[in-house]
Amino acid sequence: PFFVLEFMQSLKSHGLLQYNIHQKRWVWNEDIIRAEDITDNVLHLLSSKMDGLSDNVQTLLKMMACFGSCTSESVIGYLNESVEYAEVRNGLERALIDGFIVTNEEGSLQFVHDKVREAAYNLIPDSDKKQFHYHLGKVLYSFCDGKDVGDTIFLIASQINHGKEWILGDKDLSIAIAELNMKAGEKALDGCDHKTAYSYLGAALSLLPNDHWRNHYDLSLRLNFLMSSAANSC
C-alpha cells in the first residue's frame, strides 16, 4: 500500500532501516523507530507529494478528507453532476491509481491510512476549512433536496452545518436547513442513535429565527417534541 511504501522509504532515508550484507537481510531497531515518531515525517512526505498533484486529484482528496475515512461512490456521483465538481470523477480515478485511496469490502472509497487523510485535509488552509465544508454541503443539498438519500442525509447536514454563520443571514435558508437537520435527527432516532439525533435536532433548533413560534409553529413544535424524545433516551 502507498502509506507502507512511504513509511519504509522514510525509515531507510533516516538510516533506521538498513540492509546487512553479512546477514543478507534488512535490519532495524523497533524501539528507536518508535522514539523517532517517523509517522510525522511520512505526513510531511505525503503533503509534499499531494502539493504536486493535479487540481482534480487535490479537490477529490480534499472532499473525501472532509467527509471522513470513507465516502460512498454515490456522493461522488452527486458532486460530479455539479458545475463546481464536474471533473471530480477524473480525480477519483487518478487517486485510486496513485494509491491514496482504495475501495473497501463494502464498496465505499476510503483512504489507505489515517495519515493520508490528514495530509489531504491539510491541503485546505485552516482559514478556508469551514467554508469548504459548507460549500460541499450546499452543493450536495441542492442535488439531494426532496430525494430519499438514506444515510447520506447525515453527511449533507454535517457538512452544511459548518456554515451556520452564513445560514443565519438568510431566513429562508435557515428554515430549510433546520428542516434538513430535523430529518437527519428523525432518521437517527429511527435507528436508535439518540446522541446523534440530539445533536442534529439541537442544530435545527439553533437555526430557527426568533419569531419561530409565531411564524413556524408546526416546525417548532415538532422539533421540541423530537428533542425531548432524544434527550430522554440519551
Coordinates of N, CA and C in Angstrom, one line a residue:
P1 N 0.8 -1.2 0.0 CA 0.0 0.0 0.0 C 0.9 1.3 0.0
F2 N 0.3 2.3 -0.5 CA 1.0 3.6 -0.6 C 1.7 4.0 0.7
F3 N 0.9 4.1 1.8 CA 1.5 4.6 3.0 C 2.6 3.7 3.5
V4 N 2.5 2.4 3.4 CA 3.6 1.5 3.8 C 4.9 1.8 3.1
L5 N 4.7 2.0 1.7 CA 5.9 2.2 0.9 C 6.6 3.5 1.3
E6 N 5.8 4.6 1.6 CA 6.3 5.8 2.1 C 7.0 5.7 3.4
F7 N 6.3 4.9 4.3 CA 6.9 4.7 5.6 C 8.2 4.0 5.5
M8 N 8.3 3.0 4.7 CA 9.6 2.2 4.6 C 10.7 3.1 4.0
Q9 N 10.3 3.9 3.0 CA 11.3 4.8 2.4 C 11.8 5.8 3.4
S10 N 10.9 6.3 4.3 CA 11.3 7.3 5.3 C 12.2 6.6 6.3
L11 N 12.0 5.4 6.7 CA 12.9 4.7 7.6 C 14.3 4.5 7.0
K12 N 14.3 4.2 5.7 CA 15.5 3.9 5.0 C 16.3 5.2 4.9
S13 N 15.7 6.3 4.5 CA 16.4 7.6 4.4 C 16.9 8.2 5.7
H14 N 16.3 7.7 6.8 CA 16.8 8.2 8.1 C 17.8 7.2 8.7
G15 N 18.1 6.2 8.0 CA 19.1 5.2 8.5 C 18.5 4.2 9.5
L16 N 17.2 4.2 9.6 CA 16.6 3.3 10.6 C 16.2 1.9 10.0
L17 N 16.4 1.8 8.7 CA 16.2 0.5 8.1 C 17.4 0.3 7.1
Q18 N 18.2 -0.7 7.4 CA 19.4 -0.9 6.7 C 19.5 -2.4 6.2
Y19 N 20.2 -2.5 5.1 CA 20.4 -3.9 4.6 C 21.8 -4.4 5.1
N20 N 21.8 -5.5 5.8 CA 23.0 -6.0 6.4 C 23.6 -7.1 5.4
I21 N 24.7 -6.7 4.7 CA 25.2 -7.6 3.7 C 25.6 -8.9 4.3
H22 N 26.2 -8.9 5.4 CA 26.7 -10.2 6.0 C 25.6 -11.1 6.4
Q23 N 24.5 -10.5 7.0 CA 23.4 -11.3 7.3 C 22.4 -11.6 6.2
K24 N 22.6 -10.8 5.1 CA 21.8 -10.9 3.9 C 20.3 -10.7 4.2
R25 N 20.0 -9.6 5.0 CA 18.6 -9.3 5.4 C 18.6 -7.8 5.8
W26 N 17.4 -7.3 5.8 CA 17.1 -6.0 6.4 C 17.1 -6.0 7.9
V27 N 17.7 -5.0 8.5 CA 17.7 -4.9 10.0 C 17.1 -3.6 10.5
W28 N 16.6 -3.6 11.6 CA 16.0 -2.3 12.2 C 15.9 -2.5 13.7
N29 N 15.7 -1.4 14.4 CA 15.5 -1.3 15.8 C 14.2 -0.7 16.1
E30 N 13.2 -1.5 16.5 CA 11.9 -1.1 16.7 C 11.7 0.0 17.7
D31 N 12.5 -0.1 18.8 CA 12.4 0.9 19.9 C 12.8 2.3 19.4
I32 N 13.9 2.3 18.6 CA 14.4 3.6 18.1 C 13.4 4.2 17.1
I33 N 12.8 3.3 16.3 CA 11.8 3.8 15.3 C 10.6 4.4 16.0
R34 N 10.1 3.7 17.1 CA 9.0 4.3 17.9 C 9.4 5.6 18.5
A35 N 10.6 5.8 19.0 CA 11.0 7.0 19.6 C 11.2 8.2 18.6
E36 N 11.4 7.8 17.4 CA 11.6 8.9 16.3 C 10.3 9.5 15.8
D37 N 9.2 8.8 16.0 CA 7.9 9.2 15.5 C 8.0 9.5 14.0
I38 N 8.4 8.5 13.3 CA 8.5 8.6 11.9 C 7.2 8.9 11.1
T39 N 6.1 8.6 11.7 CA 4.8 8.9 11.0 C 4.7 10.4 10.7
D40 N 5.3 11.3 11.6 CA 5.2 12.7 11.3 C 6.0 13.1 10.0
N41 N 7.1 12.4 9.9 CA 7.9 12.6 8.7 C 7.2 12.1 7.4
V42 N 6.5 11.0 7.6 CA 5.7 10.4 6.5 C 4.6 11.4 6.1
L43 N 4.0 12.0 7.1 CA 3.0 13.0 6.8 C 3.5 14.2 6.0
H44 N 4.7 14.6 6.3 CA 5.4 15.7 5.6 C 5.6 15.2 4.1
L45 N 6.1 14.0 3.9 CA 6.3 13.5 2.6 C 5.0 13.4 1.8
L46 N 4.0 12.9 2.4 CA 2.7 12.8 1.8 C 2.2 14.2 1.4
S47 N 2.3 15.2 2.2 CA 1.9 16.6 1.9 C 2.6 17.1 0.7
S48 N 3.9 16.8 0.7 CA 4.8 17.3 -0.4 C 4.3 16.7 -1.7
K49 N 4.0 15.4 -1.7 CA 3.6 14.7 -2.9 C 2.2 15.2 -3.4
M50 N 1.3 15.5 -2.4 CA 0.0 15.9 -2.8 C 0.0 17.4 -3.3
D51 N 1.0 18.2 -2.9 CA 1.1 19.5 -3.5 C 1.4 19.5 -5.0
G52 N 2.0 18.4 -5.4 CA 2.3 18.3 -6.9 C 1.2 17.7 -7.7
L53 N 0.1 17.3 -7.1 CA -1.0 16.6 -7.8 C -1.8 17.6 -8.6
S54 N -2.5 17.1 -9.6 CA -3.4 18.0 -10.4 C -4.5 18.5 -9.6
D55 N -5.2 19.6 -10.0 CA -6.3 20.2 -9.3 C -7.4 19.2 -9.0
N56 N -7.7 18.4 -10.1 CA -8.8 17.4 -9.9 C -8.5 16.4 -8.8
V57 N -7.3 15.9 -8.7 CA -7.0 14.9 -7.7 C -7.0 15.6 -6.3
Q58 N -6.4 16.8 -6.2 CA -6.4 17.5 -5.0 C -7.8 17.8 -4.5
T59 N -8.7 18.2 -5.4 CA -10.1 18.5 -5.0 C -10.8 17.3 -4.5
L60 N -10.6 16.1 -5.2 CA -11.1 14.9 -4.7 C -10.6 14.5 -3.3
L61 N -9.4 14.6 -3.1 CA -8.8 14.2 -1.8 C -9.3 15.2 -0.7
K62 N -9.4 16.4 -1.0 CA -9.9 17.4 0.0 C -11.3 17.1 0.3
M63 N -12.1 16.8 -0.7 CA -13.5 16.5 -0.4 C -13.6 15.3 0.5
M64 N -12.9 14.2 0.1 CA -13.0 13.0 0.9 C -12.5 13.2 2.3
A65 N -11.5 14.0 2.5 CA -10.9 14.3 3.8 C -12.0 14.9 4.7
C66 N -12.8 15.8 4.0 CA -13.9 16.5 4.8 C -15.0 15.5 5.2
F67 N -15.2 14.5 4.4 CA -16.3 13.5 4.7 C -15.9 12.5 5.7
G68 N -14.6 12.3 5.9 CA -14.2 11.3 6.9 C -13.3 10.2 6.3
S69 N -13.3 9.1 6.9 CA -12.4 8.0 6.5 C -13.0 7.3 5.2
C70 N -14.3 7.2 5.1 CA -14.9 6.6 4.0 C -15.9 7.5 3.3
T71 N -16.1 7.3 2.0 CA -17.1 8.0 1.2 C -17.7 7.1 0.2
S72 N -19.0 7.2 0.1 CA -19.7 6.3 -0.9 C -19.6 6.9 -2.3
E73 N -19.6 6.0 -3.3 CA -19.5 6.4 -4.7 C -20.7 7.3 -5.1
S74 N -21.8 7.1 -4.4 CA -23.0 7.9 -4.8 C -22.8 9.3 -4.5
V75 N -22.1 9.6 -3.4 CA -21.8 11.0 -3.0 C -20.9 11.6 -4.1
I76 N -19.9 10.9 -4.5 CA -19.0 11.4 -5.6 C -19.8 11.6 -6.9
G77 N -20.8 10.8 -7.1 CA -21.7 10.9 -8.3 C -22.5 12.2 -8.2
Y78 N -23.1 12.5 -7.0 CA -23.9 13.7 -6.8 C -23.0 14.9 -7.1
L79 N -21.8 14.9 -6.6 CA -20.9 16.1 -6.8 C -20.5 16.2 -8.2
N80 N -20.3 15.1 -8.8 CA -19.8 15.1 -10.2 C -20.8 15.7 -11.2
E81 N -22.1 15.8 -10.8 CA -23.1 16.4 -11.6 C -23.1 17.9 -11.5
S82 N -22.4 18.4 -10.5 CA -22.4 19.9 -10.3 C -21.4 20.6 -11.2
V83 N -21.6 21.8 -11.4 CA -20.6 22.6 -12.2 C -19.3 22.7 -11.5
E84 N -19.3 22.9 -10.2 CA -18.1 23.1 -9.4 C -17.2 21.9 -9.4
Y85 N -17.8 20.7 -9.3 CA -17.1 19.5 -9.2 C -17.2 18.5 -10.3
A86 N -17.4 19.1 -11.5 CA -17.7 18.2 -12.7 C -16.6 17.3 -13.1
E87 N -15.4 17.6 -12.7 CA -14.2 16.8 -13.1 C -13.7 15.9 -11.9
V88 N -14.5 15.8 -10.9 CA -14.1 15.1 -9.7 C -13.9 13.6 -9.9
R89 N -14.7 13.0 -10.8 CA -14.5 11.6 -11.1 C -13.2 11.3 -11.7
N90 N -12.7 12.2 -12.5 CA -11.3 12.0 -13.1 C -10.3 12.0 -12.0
G91 N -10.5 12.9 -11.0 CA -9.6 12.9 -9.9 C -9.7 11.6 -9.1
L92 N -10.9 11.0 -9.0 CA -11.0 9.8 -8.3 C -10.2 8.7 -9.0
E93 N -10.3 8.6 -10.3 CA -9.5 7.6 -11.0 C -8.0 7.7 -10.7
R94 N -7.5 8.9 -10.8 CA -6.1 9.1 -10.5 C -5.7 8.8 -9.1
A95 N -6.5 9.2 -8.2 CA -6.2 8.9 -6.7 C -6.2 7.4 -6.5
L96 N -7.1 6.6 -7.1 CA -7.1 5.2 -7.0 C -5.8 4.6 -7.6
I97 N -5.4 5.1 -8.8 CA -4.2 4.6 -9.4 C -3.0 4.9 -8.6
D98 N -2.9 6.1 -8.1 CA -1.7 6.5 -7.3 C -1.7 5.9 -5.9
G99 N -2.8 5.2 -5.5 CA -2.8 4.5 -4.2 C -3.2 5.3 -3.0
F100 N -3.7 6.5 -3.2 CA -4.1 7.3 -2.0 C -5.4 6.8 -1.4
I101 N -6.2 6.2 -2.2 CA -7.5 5.7 -1.7 C -7.7 4.3 -2.3
V102 N -8.6 3.5 -1.7 CA -8.9 2.2 -2.2 C -10.4 2.0 -2.0
T103 N -10.9 0.9 -2.6 CA -12.3 0.5 -2.5 C -12.4 -0.6 -1.4
N104 N -13.1 -0.4 -0.4 CA -13.2 -1.4 0.7 C -14.2 -2.5 0.4
E105 N -14.4 -3.4 1.3 CA -15.2 -4.6 1.1 C -16.7 -4.2 0.9
E106 N -17.1 -3.0 1.5 CA -18.5 -2.6 1.4 C -18.7 -1.8 0.1
G107 N -17.7 -1.6 -0.7 CA -17.8 -0.8 -1.9 C -17.6 0.7 -1.8
S108 N -17.3 1.1 -0.5 CA -17.1 2.5 -0.3 C -15.6 2.9 -0.6
L109 N -15.3 4.1 -0.8 CA -14.0 4.6 -1.0 C -13.4 5.0 0.3
Q110 N -12.1 4.7 0.6 CA -11.5 5.1 1.8 C -10.0 5.3 1.6
F111 N -9.5 6.2 2.5 CA -8.1 6.5 2.5 C -7.3 5.2 2.9
V112 N -6.1 5.0 2.4 CA -5.4 3.8 2.7 C -4.8 3.9 4.1
H113 N -4.8 5.1 4.7 CA -4.3 5.3 6.1 C -4.8 6.6 6.6
D114 N -4.9 6.7 7.9 CA -5.4 8.0 8.5 C -4.4 9.1 8.2
K115 N -3.1 8.8 8.1 CA -2.2 9.9 7.8 C -2.3 10.4 6.4
V116 N -2.8 9.6 5.5 CA -3.1 10.1 4.1 C -4.3 11.0 4.2
R117 N -5.3 10.7 5.0 CA -6.4 11.6 5.1 C -6.0 12.9 5.8
E118 N -5.2 12.8 6.8 CA -4.7 14.0 7.5 C -3.9 14.9 6.5
A119 N -3.1 14.3 5.7 CA -2.3 15.1 4.7 C -3.3 15.8 3.7
A120 N -4.3 15.0 3.3 CA -5.3 15.6 2.3 C -6.0 16.7 2.9
Y121 N -6.4 16.6 4.2 CA -7.2 17.7 4.9 C -6.3 18.9 5.0
N122 N -5.0 18.7 5.2 CA -4.1 19.8 5.3 C -3.9 20.6 4.0
L123 N -4.4 20.0 2.9 CA -4.3 20.8 1.7 C -5.3 22.0 1.7
I124 N -6.2 22.0 2.6 CA -7.2 23.1 2.8 C -6.6 24.0 3.8
P125 N -6.3 25.3 3.5 CA -5.9 26.2 4.5 C -6.9 26.3 5.7
D126 N -6.3 26.4 6.9 CA -7.2 26.4 8.1 C -8.3 27.5 8.0
S127 N -8.0 28.6 7.4 CA -8.9 29.7 7.3 C -10.0 29.4 6.3
D128 N -9.9 28.4 5.5 CA -10.9 28.1 4.4 C -11.6 26.8 4.8
K129 N -11.2 26.1 5.8 CA -11.9 24.8 6.1 C -13.4 24.9 6.3
K130 N -13.8 25.8 7.1 CA -15.2 25.9 7.4 C -16.0 26.2 6.2
Q131 N -15.5 27.1 5.3 CA -16.3 27.4 4.1 C -16.2 26.3 3.1
F132 N -15.1 25.5 3.1 CA -15.0 24.4 2.2 C -16.1 23.3 2.5
H133 N -16.2 23.0 3.8 CA -17.2 22.1 4.3 C -18.6 22.6 3.9
Y134 N -18.9 23.8 4.2 CA -20.2 24.4 3.9 C -20.5 24.4 2.5
H135 N -19.6 24.7 1.6 CA -19.8 24.7 0.2 C -20.1 23.3 -0.3
L136 N -19.4 22.3 0.2 CA -19.7 20.9 -0.2 C -21.1 20.5 0.2
G137 N -21.5 20.9 1.4 CA -22.8 20.6 1.9 C -23.9 21.3 1.1
K138 N -23.7 22.5 0.7 CA -24.7 23.2 -0.1 C -24.9 22.6 -1.5
V139 N -23.8 22.2 -2.1 CA -23.8 21.5 -3.4 C -24.6 20.2 -3.3
L140 N -24.3 19.4 -2.3 CA -25.0 18.2 -2.1 C -26.4 18.4 -1.8
Y141 N -26.7 19.4 -1.0 CA -28.1 19.7 -0.6 C -28.9 20.1 -1.9
S142 N -28.3 20.9 -2.8 CA -29.0 21.3 -4.0 C -29.4 20.1 -4.9
F143 N -28.6 19.1 -4.9 CA -28.9 17.9 -5.7 C -29.8 16.9 -5.0
C144 N -29.8 16.9 -3.7 CA -30.5 15.9 -2.9 C -31.8 16.3 -2.3
D145 N -32.0 17.6 -2.3 CA -33.2 18.1 -1.6 C -34.5 17.5 -2.2
G146 N -35.3 16.9 -1.4 CA -36.6 16.3 -1.8 C -36.4 14.8 -2.2
K147 N -35.2 14.3 -2.2 CA -34.9 12.9 -2.5 C -34.7 12.1 -1.2
D148 N -34.9 10.8 -1.3 CA -34.6 9.9 -0.2 C -33.1 9.5 -0.5
V149 N -32.2 10.0 0.3 CA -30.8 9.7 0.1 C -30.2 8.8 1.2
G150 N -31.1 8.3 2.0 CA -30.7 7.4 3.0 C -29.7 8.0 4.0
D151 N -28.7 7.3 4.4 CA -27.8 7.8 5.4 C -26.9 9.0 4.9
T152 N -27.0 9.3 3.6 CA -26.2 10.4 3.1 C -26.8 11.7 3.7
I153 N -28.0 11.7 4.2 CA -28.5 12.9 4.8 C -27.7 13.4 6.0
F154 N -27.0 12.5 6.7 CA -26.1 12.8 7.8 C -24.9 13.6 7.3
L155 N -24.4 13.1 6.2 CA -23.2 13.7 5.6 C -23.6 15.2 5.2
I156 N -24.7 15.3 4.5 CA -25.1 16.6 4.0 C -25.3 17.6 5.1
A157 N -26.0 17.2 6.1 CA -26.3 18.1 7.3 C -25.0 18.4 8.0
S158 N -24.1 17.5 8.2 CA -22.9 17.7 9.0 C -22.0 18.7 8.2
Q159 N -22.0 18.6 6.9 CA -21.1 19.5 6.1 C -21.7 20.9 6.1
I160 N -23.0 21.0 5.8 CA -23.6 22.3 5.7 C -23.7 23.1 7.0
N161 N -23.7 22.3 8.1 CA -23.8 22.9 9.4 C -22.5 23.7 9.8
H162 N -21.4 23.5 9.1 CA -20.2 24.2 9.3 C -20.4 25.7 8.9
G163 N -21.5 26.0 8.1 CA -21.7 27.4 7.6 C -22.8 28.1 8.4
K164 N -23.0 27.8 9.7 CA -24.1 28.4 10.4 C -24.1 29.9 10.3
E165 N -22.9 30.5 10.4 CA -22.8 32.0 10.4 C -23.4 32.6 9.1
W166 N -23.2 31.8 8.0 CA -23.8 32.3 6.7 C -25.3 31.9 6.6
I167 N -25.6 30.8 7.1 CA -27.0 30.3 7.0 C -27.9 31.3 7.8
L168 N -27.5 31.7 8.9 CA -28.3 32.6 9.8 C -28.6 33.9 9.1
G169 N -27.8 34.3 8.1 CA -28.0 35.5 7.4 C -29.2 35.5 6.4
D170 N -29.7 34.3 6.2 CA -30.8 34.1 5.2 C -31.9 33.3 5.9
K171 N -33.0 34.0 6.2 CA -34.1 33.4 7.0 C -34.7 32.2 6.3
D172 N -34.9 32.3 5.0 CA -35.5 31.1 4.3 C -34.5 29.9 4.3
L173 N -33.3 30.2 4.1 CA -32.3 29.1 4.1 C -32.2 28.6 5.5
S174 N -32.3 29.4 6.6 CA -32.2 28.9 7.9 C -33.3 27.9 8.2
I175 N -34.5 28.2 7.7 CA -35.7 27.3 7.9 C -35.4 26.0 7.1
A176 N -34.9 26.1 5.9 CA -34.7 24.9 5.1 C -33.6 24.0 5.7
I177 N -32.6 24.6 6.2 CA -31.5 23.7 6.8 C -31.9 23.2 8.2
A178 N -32.8 24.0 8.9 CA -33.4 23.4 10.1 C -34.2 22.2 9.8
E179 N -35.0 22.2 8.7 CA -35.8 21.1 8.3 C -34.9 19.9 7.9
L180 N -33.8 20.2 7.3 CA -32.8 19.2 6.9 C -32.2 18.5 8.1
N181 N -31.9 19.3 9.1 CA -31.3 18.7 10.4 C -32.4 17.9 11.1
M182 N -33.6 18.4 11.0 CA -34.7 17.7 11.7 C -34.9 16.3 11.1
K183 N -34.8 16.2 9.7 CA -34.9 14.9 9.0 C -33.8 14.0 9.4
A184 N -32.6 14.6 9.6 CA -31.4 13.8 10.0 C -31.6 13.3 11.4
G185 N -32.2 14.2 12.3 CA -32.4 13.8 13.6 C -33.5 12.7 13.7
E186 N -34.5 12.8 12.9 CA -35.6 11.8 12.9 C -35.0 10.4 12.4
K187 N -34.2 10.5 11.4 CA -33.6 9.2 10.9 C -32.7 8.6 12.0
A188 N -31.9 9.4 12.7 CA -31.1 8.9 13.8 C -31.9 8.3 14.9
L189 N -33.1 8.9 15.2 CA -34.0 8.4 16.2 C -34.5 7.0 15.7
D190 N -34.9 6.9 14.5 CA -35.4 5.7 13.9 C -34.4 4.5 14.1
G191 N -33.1 4.9 14.0 CA -32.0 3.9 14.2 C -31.5 3.8 15.6
C192 N -32.3 4.4 16.5 CA -32.0 4.4 18.0 C -30.6 5.0 18.3
D193 N -30.1 5.9 17.5 CA -28.9 6.6 17.8 C -29.3 7.9 18.4
H194 N -29.6 7.9 19.6 CA -30.2 9.1 20.3 C -29.2 10.3 20.4
K195 N -27.9 10.0 20.7 CA -27.0 11.1 20.8 C -26.8 11.8 19.5
T196 N -26.7 11.1 18.4 CA -26.6 11.7 17.1 C -27.9 12.5 16.8
A197 N -29.1 11.9 17.1 CA -30.3 12.6 16.9 C -30.4 13.9 17.7
Y198 N -29.9 13.9 18.9 CA -29.9 15.1 19.8 C -29.1 16.2 19.2
S199 N -28.0 15.8 18.6 CA -27.0 16.7 18.0 C -27.7 17.4 16.8
Y200 N -28.3 16.7 15.9 CA -28.9 17.3 14.7 C -30.1 18.1 15.1
L201 N -30.9 17.6 16.0 CA -32.1 18.3 16.4 C -31.7 19.7 17.1
G202 N -30.6 19.6 17.9 CA -30.1 20.8 18.5 C -29.7 21.8 17.5
A203 N -29.0 21.3 16.4 CA -28.6 22.2 15.3 C -29.8 22.8 14.7
A204 N -30.8 22.1 14.5 CA -32.0 22.6 13.8 C -32.7 23.7 14.7
L205 N -32.8 23.5 16.0 CA -33.3 24.5 16.8 C -32.5 25.8 16.8
S206 N -31.2 25.6 16.7 CA -30.3 26.8 16.8 C -30.5 27.7 15.5
L207 N -31.0 27.1 14.5 CA -31.2 27.8 13.2 C -32.5 28.5 13.1
L208 N -33.4 28.3 14.0 CA -34.8 28.9 13.9 C -34.7 30.4 14.3
P209 N -35.4 31.2 13.6 CA -35.5 32.6 13.9 C -36.2 32.9 15.2
N210 N -36.0 34.1 15.7 CA -36.6 34.5 17.0 C -38.1 34.4 17.0
D211 N -38.7 34.6 15.9 CA -40.2 34.5 15.8 C -40.7 33.1 15.4
H212 N -39.9 32.1 15.6 CA -40.3 30.8 15.1 C -41.6 30.2 15.7
W213 N -41.9 30.5 16.9 CA -43.1 30.0 17.5 C -44.4 30.7 16.8
R214 N -44.2 31.9 16.4 CA -45.3 32.6 15.8 C -45.5 32.2 14.3
N215 N -44.3 32.2 13.6 CA -44.4 32.0 12.1 C -44.0 30.6 11.6
H216 N -43.5 29.8 12.5 CA -43.2 28.4 12.2 C -43.6 27.5 13.3
Y217 N -44.8 27.6 13.7 CA -45.3 26.9 14.9 C -45.2 25.3 14.7
D218 N -45.6 24.8 13.6 CA -45.6 23.3 13.4 C -44.2 22.8 13.5
L219 N -43.3 23.5 12.8 CA -41.9 23.1 12.8 C -41.3 23.2 14.2
S220 N -41.6 24.2 14.9 CA -41.1 24.4 16.3 C -41.6 23.4 17.2
L221 N -42.9 23.1 17.1 CA -43.5 22.0 18.0 C -42.9 20.7 17.7
R222 N -42.8 20.3 16.4 CA -42.2 19.0 16.1 C -40.8 18.9 16.5
L223 N -40.0 19.9 16.4 CA -38.6 19.9 16.8 C -38.4 19.7 18.3
N224 N -39.2 20.4 19.0 CA -39.1 20.3 20.5 C -39.6 19.0 21.0
F225 N -40.6 18.4 20.3 CA -41.1 17.1 20.7 C -40.0 16.1 20.5
L226 N -39.3 16.1 19.3 CA -38.3 15.2 18.9 C -37.1 15.4 19.8
M227 N -36.8 16.6 20.2 CA -35.6 16.9 21.0 C -35.9 16.3 22.4
S228 N -37.1 16.4 22.9 CA -37.4 15.8 24.2 C -37.3 14.3 24.2
S229 N -37.7 13.7 23.1 CA -37.6 12.2 22.9 C -36.2 11.8 22.9
A230 N -35.3 12.5 22.2 CA -33.9 12.2 22.1 C -33.2 12.4 23.4
A231 N -33.6 13.5 24.1 CA -32.9 13.7 25.4 C -33.3 12.7 26.5
N232 N -34.5 12.2 26.5 CA -35.0 11.3 27.4 C -34.3 9.9 27.2
S233 N -33.9 9.7 26.0 CA -33.3 8.4 25.7 C -31.8 8.3 25.7
C234 N -31.1 9.5 25.8 CA -29.7 9.6 25.9 C -29.1 9.0 27.1

